[in-house]
Coordinates of C-alpha atoms in Angstrom, one line a residue:
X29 CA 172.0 184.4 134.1
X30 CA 176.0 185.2 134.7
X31 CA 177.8 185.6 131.4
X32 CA 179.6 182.7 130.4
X33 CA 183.4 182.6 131.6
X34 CA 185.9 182.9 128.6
X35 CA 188.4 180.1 128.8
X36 CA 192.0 181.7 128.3
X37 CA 193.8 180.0 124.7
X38 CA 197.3 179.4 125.3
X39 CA 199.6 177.8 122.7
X40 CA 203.5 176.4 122.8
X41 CA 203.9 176.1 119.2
X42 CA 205.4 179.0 117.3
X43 CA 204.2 179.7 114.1
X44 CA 207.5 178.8 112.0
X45 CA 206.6 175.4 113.3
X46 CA 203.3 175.2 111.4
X47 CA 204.8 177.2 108.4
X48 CA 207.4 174.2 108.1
X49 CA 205.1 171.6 108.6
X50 CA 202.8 173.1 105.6
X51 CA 206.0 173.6 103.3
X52 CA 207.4 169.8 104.0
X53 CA 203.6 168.4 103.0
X54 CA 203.2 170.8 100.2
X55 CA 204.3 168.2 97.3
X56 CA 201.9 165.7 99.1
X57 CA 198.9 168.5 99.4
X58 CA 199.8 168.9 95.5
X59 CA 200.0 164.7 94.8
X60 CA 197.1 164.6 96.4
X61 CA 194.8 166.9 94.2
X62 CA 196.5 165.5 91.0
X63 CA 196.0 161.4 91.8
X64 CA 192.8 162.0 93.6
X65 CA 190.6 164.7 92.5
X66 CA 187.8 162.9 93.4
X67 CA 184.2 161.8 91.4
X68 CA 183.7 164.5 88.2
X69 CA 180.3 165.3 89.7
X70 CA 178.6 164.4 86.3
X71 CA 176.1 162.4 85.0
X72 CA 177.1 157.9 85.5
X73 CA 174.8 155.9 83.2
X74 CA 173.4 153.2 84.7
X75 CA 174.5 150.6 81.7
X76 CA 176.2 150.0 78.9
X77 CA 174.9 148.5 75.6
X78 CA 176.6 146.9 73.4
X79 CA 175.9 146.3 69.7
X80 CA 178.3 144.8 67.3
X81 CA 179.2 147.2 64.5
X82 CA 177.4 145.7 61.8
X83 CA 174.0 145.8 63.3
X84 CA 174.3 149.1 64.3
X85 CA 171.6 151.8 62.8
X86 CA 170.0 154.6 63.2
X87 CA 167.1 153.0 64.9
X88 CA 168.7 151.3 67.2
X89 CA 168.4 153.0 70.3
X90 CA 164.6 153.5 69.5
X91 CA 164.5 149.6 68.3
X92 CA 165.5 148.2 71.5
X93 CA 163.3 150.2 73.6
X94 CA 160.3 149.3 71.4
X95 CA 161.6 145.4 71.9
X96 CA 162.5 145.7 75.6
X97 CA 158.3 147.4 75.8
X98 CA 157.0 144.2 73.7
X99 CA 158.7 142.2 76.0
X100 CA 156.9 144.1 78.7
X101 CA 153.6 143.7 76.9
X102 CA 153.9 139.7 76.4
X103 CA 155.6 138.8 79.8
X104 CA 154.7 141.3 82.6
X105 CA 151.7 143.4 81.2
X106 CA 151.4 145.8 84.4
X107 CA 152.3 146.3 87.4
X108 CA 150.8 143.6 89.3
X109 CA 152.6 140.9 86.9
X110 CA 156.0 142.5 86.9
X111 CA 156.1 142.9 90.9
X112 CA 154.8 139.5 90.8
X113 CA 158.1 138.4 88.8
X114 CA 160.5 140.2 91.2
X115 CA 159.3 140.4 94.2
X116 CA 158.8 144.0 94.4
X117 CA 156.7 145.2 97.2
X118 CA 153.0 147.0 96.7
X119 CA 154.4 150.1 97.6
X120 CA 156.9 150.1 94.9
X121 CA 155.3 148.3 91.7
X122 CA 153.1 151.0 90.4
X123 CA 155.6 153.5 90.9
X124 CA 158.9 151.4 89.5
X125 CA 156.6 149.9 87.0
X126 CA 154.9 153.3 85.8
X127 CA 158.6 154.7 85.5
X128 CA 160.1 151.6 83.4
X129 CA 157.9 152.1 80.4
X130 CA 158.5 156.1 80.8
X131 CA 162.2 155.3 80.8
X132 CA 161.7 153.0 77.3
X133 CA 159.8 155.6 76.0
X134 CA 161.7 158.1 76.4
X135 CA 165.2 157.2 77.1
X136 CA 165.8 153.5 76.5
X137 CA 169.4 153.1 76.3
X138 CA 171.9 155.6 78.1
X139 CA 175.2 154.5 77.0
X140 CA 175.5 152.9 73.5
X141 CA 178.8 150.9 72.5
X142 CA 179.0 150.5 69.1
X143 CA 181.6 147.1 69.1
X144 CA 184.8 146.3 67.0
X145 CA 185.8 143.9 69.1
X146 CA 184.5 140.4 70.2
X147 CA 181.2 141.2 69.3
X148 CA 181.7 142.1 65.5
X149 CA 185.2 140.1 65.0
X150 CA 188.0 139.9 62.2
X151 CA 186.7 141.2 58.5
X152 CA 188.2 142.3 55.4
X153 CA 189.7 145.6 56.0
X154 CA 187.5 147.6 53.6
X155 CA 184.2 146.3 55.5
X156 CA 186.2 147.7 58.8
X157 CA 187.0 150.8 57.5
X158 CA 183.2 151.1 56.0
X159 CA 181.9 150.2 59.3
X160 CA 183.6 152.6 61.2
X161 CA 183.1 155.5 58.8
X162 CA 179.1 154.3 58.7
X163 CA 179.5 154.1 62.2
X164 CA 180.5 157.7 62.8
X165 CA 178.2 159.4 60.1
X166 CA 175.3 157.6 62.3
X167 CA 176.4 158.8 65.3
X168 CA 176.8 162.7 64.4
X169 CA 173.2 162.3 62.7
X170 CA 171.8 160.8 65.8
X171 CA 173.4 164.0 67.9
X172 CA 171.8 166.3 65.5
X173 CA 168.7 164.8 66.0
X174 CA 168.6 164.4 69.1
X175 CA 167.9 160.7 68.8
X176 CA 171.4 159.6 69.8
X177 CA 171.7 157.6 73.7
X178 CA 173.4 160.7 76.2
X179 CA 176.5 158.9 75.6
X180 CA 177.7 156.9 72.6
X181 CA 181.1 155.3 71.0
X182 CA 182.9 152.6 70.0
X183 CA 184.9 149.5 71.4
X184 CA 187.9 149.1 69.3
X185 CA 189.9 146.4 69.0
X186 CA 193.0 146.1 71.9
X187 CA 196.0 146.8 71.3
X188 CA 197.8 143.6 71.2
X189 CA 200.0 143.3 68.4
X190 CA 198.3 140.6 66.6
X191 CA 195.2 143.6 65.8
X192 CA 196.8 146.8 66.8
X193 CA 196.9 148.1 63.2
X194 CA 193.3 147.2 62.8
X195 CA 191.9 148.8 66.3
X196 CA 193.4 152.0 65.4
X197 CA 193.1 152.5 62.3
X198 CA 189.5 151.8 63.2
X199 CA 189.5 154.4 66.4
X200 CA 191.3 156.8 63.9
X201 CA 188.7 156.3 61.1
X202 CA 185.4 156.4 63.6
X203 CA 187.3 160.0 65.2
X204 CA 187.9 161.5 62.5
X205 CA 184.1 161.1 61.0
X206 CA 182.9 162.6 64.1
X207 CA 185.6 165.5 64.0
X208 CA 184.6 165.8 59.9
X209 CA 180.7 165.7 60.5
X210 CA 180.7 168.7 62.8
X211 CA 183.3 167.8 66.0
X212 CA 183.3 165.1 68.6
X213 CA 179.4 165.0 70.9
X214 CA 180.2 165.9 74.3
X215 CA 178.8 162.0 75.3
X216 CA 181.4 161.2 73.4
X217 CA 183.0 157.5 75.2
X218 CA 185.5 155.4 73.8
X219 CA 186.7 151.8 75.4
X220 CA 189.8 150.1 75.5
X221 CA 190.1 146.2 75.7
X222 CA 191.7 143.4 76.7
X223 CA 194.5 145.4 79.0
X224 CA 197.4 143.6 80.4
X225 CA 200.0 146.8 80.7
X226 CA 200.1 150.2 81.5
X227 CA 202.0 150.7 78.6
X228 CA 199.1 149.8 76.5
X229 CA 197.5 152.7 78.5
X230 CA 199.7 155.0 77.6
X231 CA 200.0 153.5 73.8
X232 CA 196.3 154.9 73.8
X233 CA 197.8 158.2 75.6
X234 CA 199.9 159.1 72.5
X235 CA 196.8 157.9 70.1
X236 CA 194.8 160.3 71.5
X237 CA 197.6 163.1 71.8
X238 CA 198.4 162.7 68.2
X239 CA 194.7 163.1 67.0
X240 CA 194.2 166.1 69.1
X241 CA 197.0 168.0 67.5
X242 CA 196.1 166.7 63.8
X243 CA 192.5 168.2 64.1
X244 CA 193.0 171.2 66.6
X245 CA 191.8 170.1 69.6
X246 CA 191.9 170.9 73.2
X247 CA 195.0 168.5 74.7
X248 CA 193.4 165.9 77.1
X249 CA 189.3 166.5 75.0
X250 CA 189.3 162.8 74.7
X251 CA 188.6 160.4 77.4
X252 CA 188.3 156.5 77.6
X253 CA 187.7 153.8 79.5
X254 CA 189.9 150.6 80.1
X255 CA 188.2 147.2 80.8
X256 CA 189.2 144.9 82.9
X257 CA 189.1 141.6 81.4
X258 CA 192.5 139.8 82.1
X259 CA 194.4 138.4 85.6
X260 CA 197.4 140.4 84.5
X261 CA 195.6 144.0 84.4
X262 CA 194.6 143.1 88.5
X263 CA 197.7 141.8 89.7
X264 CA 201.1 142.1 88.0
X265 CA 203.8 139.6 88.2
X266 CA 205.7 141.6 91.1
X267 CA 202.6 141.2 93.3
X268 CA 201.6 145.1 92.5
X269 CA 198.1 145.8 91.7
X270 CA 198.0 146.3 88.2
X271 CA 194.6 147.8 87.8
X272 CA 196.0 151.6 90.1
X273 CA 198.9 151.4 88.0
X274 CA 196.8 151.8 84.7
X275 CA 194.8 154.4 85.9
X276 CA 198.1 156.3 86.2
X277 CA 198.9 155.5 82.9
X278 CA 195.9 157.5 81.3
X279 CA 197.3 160.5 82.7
X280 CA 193.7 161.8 83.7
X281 CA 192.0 160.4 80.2
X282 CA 190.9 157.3 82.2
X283 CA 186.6 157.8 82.6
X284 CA 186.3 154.2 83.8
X285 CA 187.3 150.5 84.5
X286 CA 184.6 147.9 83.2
X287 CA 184.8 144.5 84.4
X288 CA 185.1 141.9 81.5
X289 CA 182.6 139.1 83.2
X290 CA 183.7 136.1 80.7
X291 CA 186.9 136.8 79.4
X292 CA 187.9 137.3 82.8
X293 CA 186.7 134.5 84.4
X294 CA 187.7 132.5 81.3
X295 CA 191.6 133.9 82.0
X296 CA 191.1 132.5 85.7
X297 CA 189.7 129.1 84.5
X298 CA 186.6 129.3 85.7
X299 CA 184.3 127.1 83.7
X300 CA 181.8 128.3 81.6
X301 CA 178.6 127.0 83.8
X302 CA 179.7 129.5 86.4
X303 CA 181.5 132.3 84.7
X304 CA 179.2 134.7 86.2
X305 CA 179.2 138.4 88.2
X306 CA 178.5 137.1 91.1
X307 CA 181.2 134.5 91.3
X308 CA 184.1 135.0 93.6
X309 CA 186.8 135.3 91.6
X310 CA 184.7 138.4 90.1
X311 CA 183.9 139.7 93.3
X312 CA 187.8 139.6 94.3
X313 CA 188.3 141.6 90.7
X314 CA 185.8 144.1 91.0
X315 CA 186.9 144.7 94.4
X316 CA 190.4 145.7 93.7
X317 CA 189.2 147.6 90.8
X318 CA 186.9 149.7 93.4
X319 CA 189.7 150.5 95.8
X320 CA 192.5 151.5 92.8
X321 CA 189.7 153.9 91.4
X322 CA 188.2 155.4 94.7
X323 CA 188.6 158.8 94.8
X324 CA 190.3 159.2 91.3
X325 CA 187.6 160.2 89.8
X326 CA 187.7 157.0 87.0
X327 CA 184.2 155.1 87.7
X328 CA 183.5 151.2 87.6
X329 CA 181.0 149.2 85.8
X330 CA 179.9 145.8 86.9
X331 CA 180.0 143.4 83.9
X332 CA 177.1 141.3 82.1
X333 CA 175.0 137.9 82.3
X334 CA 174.7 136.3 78.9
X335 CA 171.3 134.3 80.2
X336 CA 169.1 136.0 77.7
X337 CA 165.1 136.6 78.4
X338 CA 164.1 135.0 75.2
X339 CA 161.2 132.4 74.3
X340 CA 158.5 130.9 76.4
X341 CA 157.0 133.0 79.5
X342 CA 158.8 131.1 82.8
X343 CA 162.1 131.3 80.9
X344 CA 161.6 135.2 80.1
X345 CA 160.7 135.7 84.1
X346 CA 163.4 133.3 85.1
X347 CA 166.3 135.0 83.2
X348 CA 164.7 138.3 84.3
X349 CA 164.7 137.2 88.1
X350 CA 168.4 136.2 87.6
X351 CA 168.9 139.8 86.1
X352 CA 167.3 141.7 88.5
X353 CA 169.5 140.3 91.4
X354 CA 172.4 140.7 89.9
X355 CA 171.7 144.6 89.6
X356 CA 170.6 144.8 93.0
X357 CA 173.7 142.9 94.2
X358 CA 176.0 145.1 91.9
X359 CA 174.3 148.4 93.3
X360 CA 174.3 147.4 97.1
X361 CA 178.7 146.8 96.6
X362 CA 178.6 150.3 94.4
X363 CA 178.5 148.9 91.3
X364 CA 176.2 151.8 89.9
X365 CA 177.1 150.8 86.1
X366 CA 176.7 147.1 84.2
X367 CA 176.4 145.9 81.0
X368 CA 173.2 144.6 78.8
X369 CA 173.4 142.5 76.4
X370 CA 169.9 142.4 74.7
X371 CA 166.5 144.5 74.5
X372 CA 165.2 142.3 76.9
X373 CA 167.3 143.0 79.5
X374 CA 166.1 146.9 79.7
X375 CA 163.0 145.9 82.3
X376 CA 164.9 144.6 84.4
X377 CA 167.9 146.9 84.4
X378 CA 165.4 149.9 85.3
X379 CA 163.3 148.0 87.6
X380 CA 166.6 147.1 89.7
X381 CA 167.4 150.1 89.3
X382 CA 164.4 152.2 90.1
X383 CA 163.7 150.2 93.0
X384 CA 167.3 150.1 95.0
X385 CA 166.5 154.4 94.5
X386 CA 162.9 154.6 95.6
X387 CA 162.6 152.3 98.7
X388 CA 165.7 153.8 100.3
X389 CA 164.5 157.5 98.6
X390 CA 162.9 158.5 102.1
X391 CA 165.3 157.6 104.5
X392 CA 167.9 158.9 103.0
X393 CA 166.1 162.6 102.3
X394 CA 165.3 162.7 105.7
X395 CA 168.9 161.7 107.1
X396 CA 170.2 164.6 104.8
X397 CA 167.9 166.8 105.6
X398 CA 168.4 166.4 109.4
X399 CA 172.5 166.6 108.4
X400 CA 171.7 169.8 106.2
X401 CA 169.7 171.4 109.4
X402 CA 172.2 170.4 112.2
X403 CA 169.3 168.6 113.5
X404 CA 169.2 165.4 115.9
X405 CA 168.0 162.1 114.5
X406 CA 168.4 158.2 115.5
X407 CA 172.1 158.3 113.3
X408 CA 175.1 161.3 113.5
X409 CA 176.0 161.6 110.4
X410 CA 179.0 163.0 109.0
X411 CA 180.4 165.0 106.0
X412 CA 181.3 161.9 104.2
X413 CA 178.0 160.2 104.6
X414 CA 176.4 163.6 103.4
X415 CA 178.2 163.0 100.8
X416 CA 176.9 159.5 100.3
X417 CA 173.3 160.7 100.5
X418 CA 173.3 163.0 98.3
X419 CA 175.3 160.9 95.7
X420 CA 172.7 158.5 96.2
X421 CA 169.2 161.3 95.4
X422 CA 171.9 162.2 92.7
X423 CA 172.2 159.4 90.8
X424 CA 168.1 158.5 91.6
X425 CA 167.6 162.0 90.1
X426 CA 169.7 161.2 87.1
X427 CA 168.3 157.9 86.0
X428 CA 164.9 158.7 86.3
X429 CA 163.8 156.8 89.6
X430 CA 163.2 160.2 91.5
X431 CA 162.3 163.6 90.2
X432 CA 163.4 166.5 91.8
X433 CA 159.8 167.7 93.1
X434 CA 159.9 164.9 95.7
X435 CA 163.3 164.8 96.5
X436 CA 163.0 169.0 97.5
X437 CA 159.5 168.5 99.6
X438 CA 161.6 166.2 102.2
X439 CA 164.7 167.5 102.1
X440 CA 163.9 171.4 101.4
X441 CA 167.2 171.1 99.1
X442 CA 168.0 172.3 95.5
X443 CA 170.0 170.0 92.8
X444 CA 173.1 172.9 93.7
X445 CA 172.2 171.9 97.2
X446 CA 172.8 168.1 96.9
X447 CA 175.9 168.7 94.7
X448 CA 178.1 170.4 97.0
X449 CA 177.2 168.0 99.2
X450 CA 178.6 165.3 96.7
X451 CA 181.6 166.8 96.5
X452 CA 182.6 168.2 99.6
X453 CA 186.0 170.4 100.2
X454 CA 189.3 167.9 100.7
X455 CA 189.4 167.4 104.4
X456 CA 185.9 166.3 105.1
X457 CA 184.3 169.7 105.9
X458 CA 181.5 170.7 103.6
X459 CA 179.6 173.9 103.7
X460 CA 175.4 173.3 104.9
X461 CA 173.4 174.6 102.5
X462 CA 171.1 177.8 103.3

């Protein structure tokens, strides 16, 4: 064979021209990294629980996984009975099945929110203050023991001025517990209410400053997330989306926007029969929410049903049904977060869950593996939709649904591996793992 001709490279460009094109996008190179440093890389729980203040315990976490495994026990027994329920496939009801009771064995709740808000409502201010100093004491023991959920905090009240002494007073009495009983747990997650205006966001800004220099801390150590729960936090009265300018507000403290299900769609008039996460006006929300927060790094959570799985058999399985698809509707628009409202819920949440991961679990190794190999396949793929693989085994990985063992024997990959596919260099390149 000849040797392969060498094409000549000619150029009309000089190099000033490049160097002056680099200089004049330098502020927008540096914007860039600052508004948009894209997803932090760690750990998203898959829910939230909430539990008003004066019901939380100690047990709690364990107490609601012990209720959500009754519930198992009376309504769905095994595995044939629970895929019967949801109409989960044979392929996936042993495996989904065996891995929900694991999961409420082992791990029941993964992000506890101890509530000062609508859930525990207006007291005496001496039962407050006790609640929220019992409240922190808890919370530091359960981190010691290990017993705590990964992540844990409170809701305080908003900070509207009809309770904005209250809410942080409370926030300053449940902080400085923690900071008193040892320091702050690194799953440490506070949540913000009832936002109208970005300078409510930045009200919680100087909060936050203020406590960090009392106690010693590291400027910017605490984090919180804003919900979502009025018209005025998506669309402002100039027509601007509300929601992008809050994020900007935190400053980089913002960890996520929650969706507010019911006070929302009670703010829009939607009645009560149909205030629901699936409803349109929820869907229009959440998808606002989704494009302000892309590549910010803050996260979303869907919202909540308040249909409880309580009492006879065919209304446990019919609340559970309802449950079920509204996770899997959540998680196919990116919605990799909601709230639960009760023990019952639990099943269903990690059925949902497990099953969205597992049934797409081989495909998607197999595309990234093919992606990581520069091999051919039935789809090109891209750097971006690396990344979307991997974020998917990711979060599988995280949650329980996969374990690493089987996501390596497809893909040949290591957690590392799947990581820097997740968060690939700015520009869309990524590097193929060896």
């Amino acid at each position: 064979m000849g040797q392969a001709r060498q094409e000549p490279v000619a150029t009309s460009l000089a190099g000033a021209v490049t160097e002056e094109i680099s200089a004049s996008l330098a502020p927008v190179d540096a914007e860039l990294e600052r508004r948009y440093p894209g997803d932090p890389g760690t750990r998203q729980p898959v829910h939230t629980v909430y539990v008003p203040a004066d019901v939380f315990a100690a047990d709690t976490v364990r107490s609601w996984g012990d209720r959500a495994l009754a519930a198992l026990d009376e309504h769905a027994p095994d595995a044939a009975s629970l895929a019967a329920v949801l109409g989960l496939g044979d392929e996936l009801a042993a495996p989904v099945y065996d891995r929900v009771r694991a999961k409420l064995e082992r791990e029941p709740v993964e992000d506890l929110r101890i509530d000062f808000e609508d859930g525990y409502g207006s007291r005496p201010d001496a039962e407050e203050d006790e609640a929220a100093a019992r409240a922190a004491r808890i919370v530091a023991e359960g981190y010691e023991k290990g017993t705590a959920a990964p992540y844990t905090g409170i809701r305080m009240k908003c900070l509207e001025a009809a309770v904005r002494h209250r809410g942080i007073r409370t926030l300053d009495v449940f902080l400085t517990g923690l900071a008193e009983a040892g320091g702050l747990p690194d799953g440490l997650v506070l949540t913000l209410p009832k936002v109208t205006y970005p300078e409510q966001v930045t009200a919680m800004v100087r909060l936050l400053e203020a406590f960090e220099r009392t106690r010693g801390l590291e400027p910017g150590r605490i984090g919180f997330e804003i919900q979502i729960e009025t018209s005025q936090a998506v669309l402002a009265t100039d027509g601007t989306a509300t929601v992008a300018r809050l994020i900007q507000a935190a400053e980089g403290r913002a960890t996520g926007l929650h969706y507010g299900t019911f006070d929302y769609s009670a703010c829009l008039g939607v009645s009560a029969a149909h205030q629901a996460s699936d409803h349109p006006a929820a869907d229009h929300a959440k998808a606002v929410m989704q494009v302000a927060a892309a590549g910010t790094g803050v996260r979303v959570s869907d919202g909540s049903t308040n249909v409880l799985p309580v009492g006879a058999t065919e209304k446990v399985h019919d609340a559970w049904r309802l449950h079920y698809g509204l996770t899997r509707r959540a998680l196919a628009r990116a919605y990799y977060q909601g709230w639960d409202m009760h023990p019952g819920h639990l099943p269903t949440r990690y059925a949902a869950v497990f099953a969205f991961y597992r049934e797409g679990f081989e495909r998607a190794a197999a595309r990234l593996a093919r992606y990581a190999g520069r091999t051919g396949g039935d789809v090109m793929d891209e750097p971006a939709t690396a990344k979307a693989l991997s974020g998917y085994l990711l979060r599988g990985l995280d949650c329980g649904a996969l374990d690493m063992a089987e996501v390596a024997r497809p893909t040949g990959l290591t957690r590392a591996d799947l990581e820097s596919f997740a968060a690939p260099r700015r520009g869309g390149t990524t590097a193929s793992a060896g």
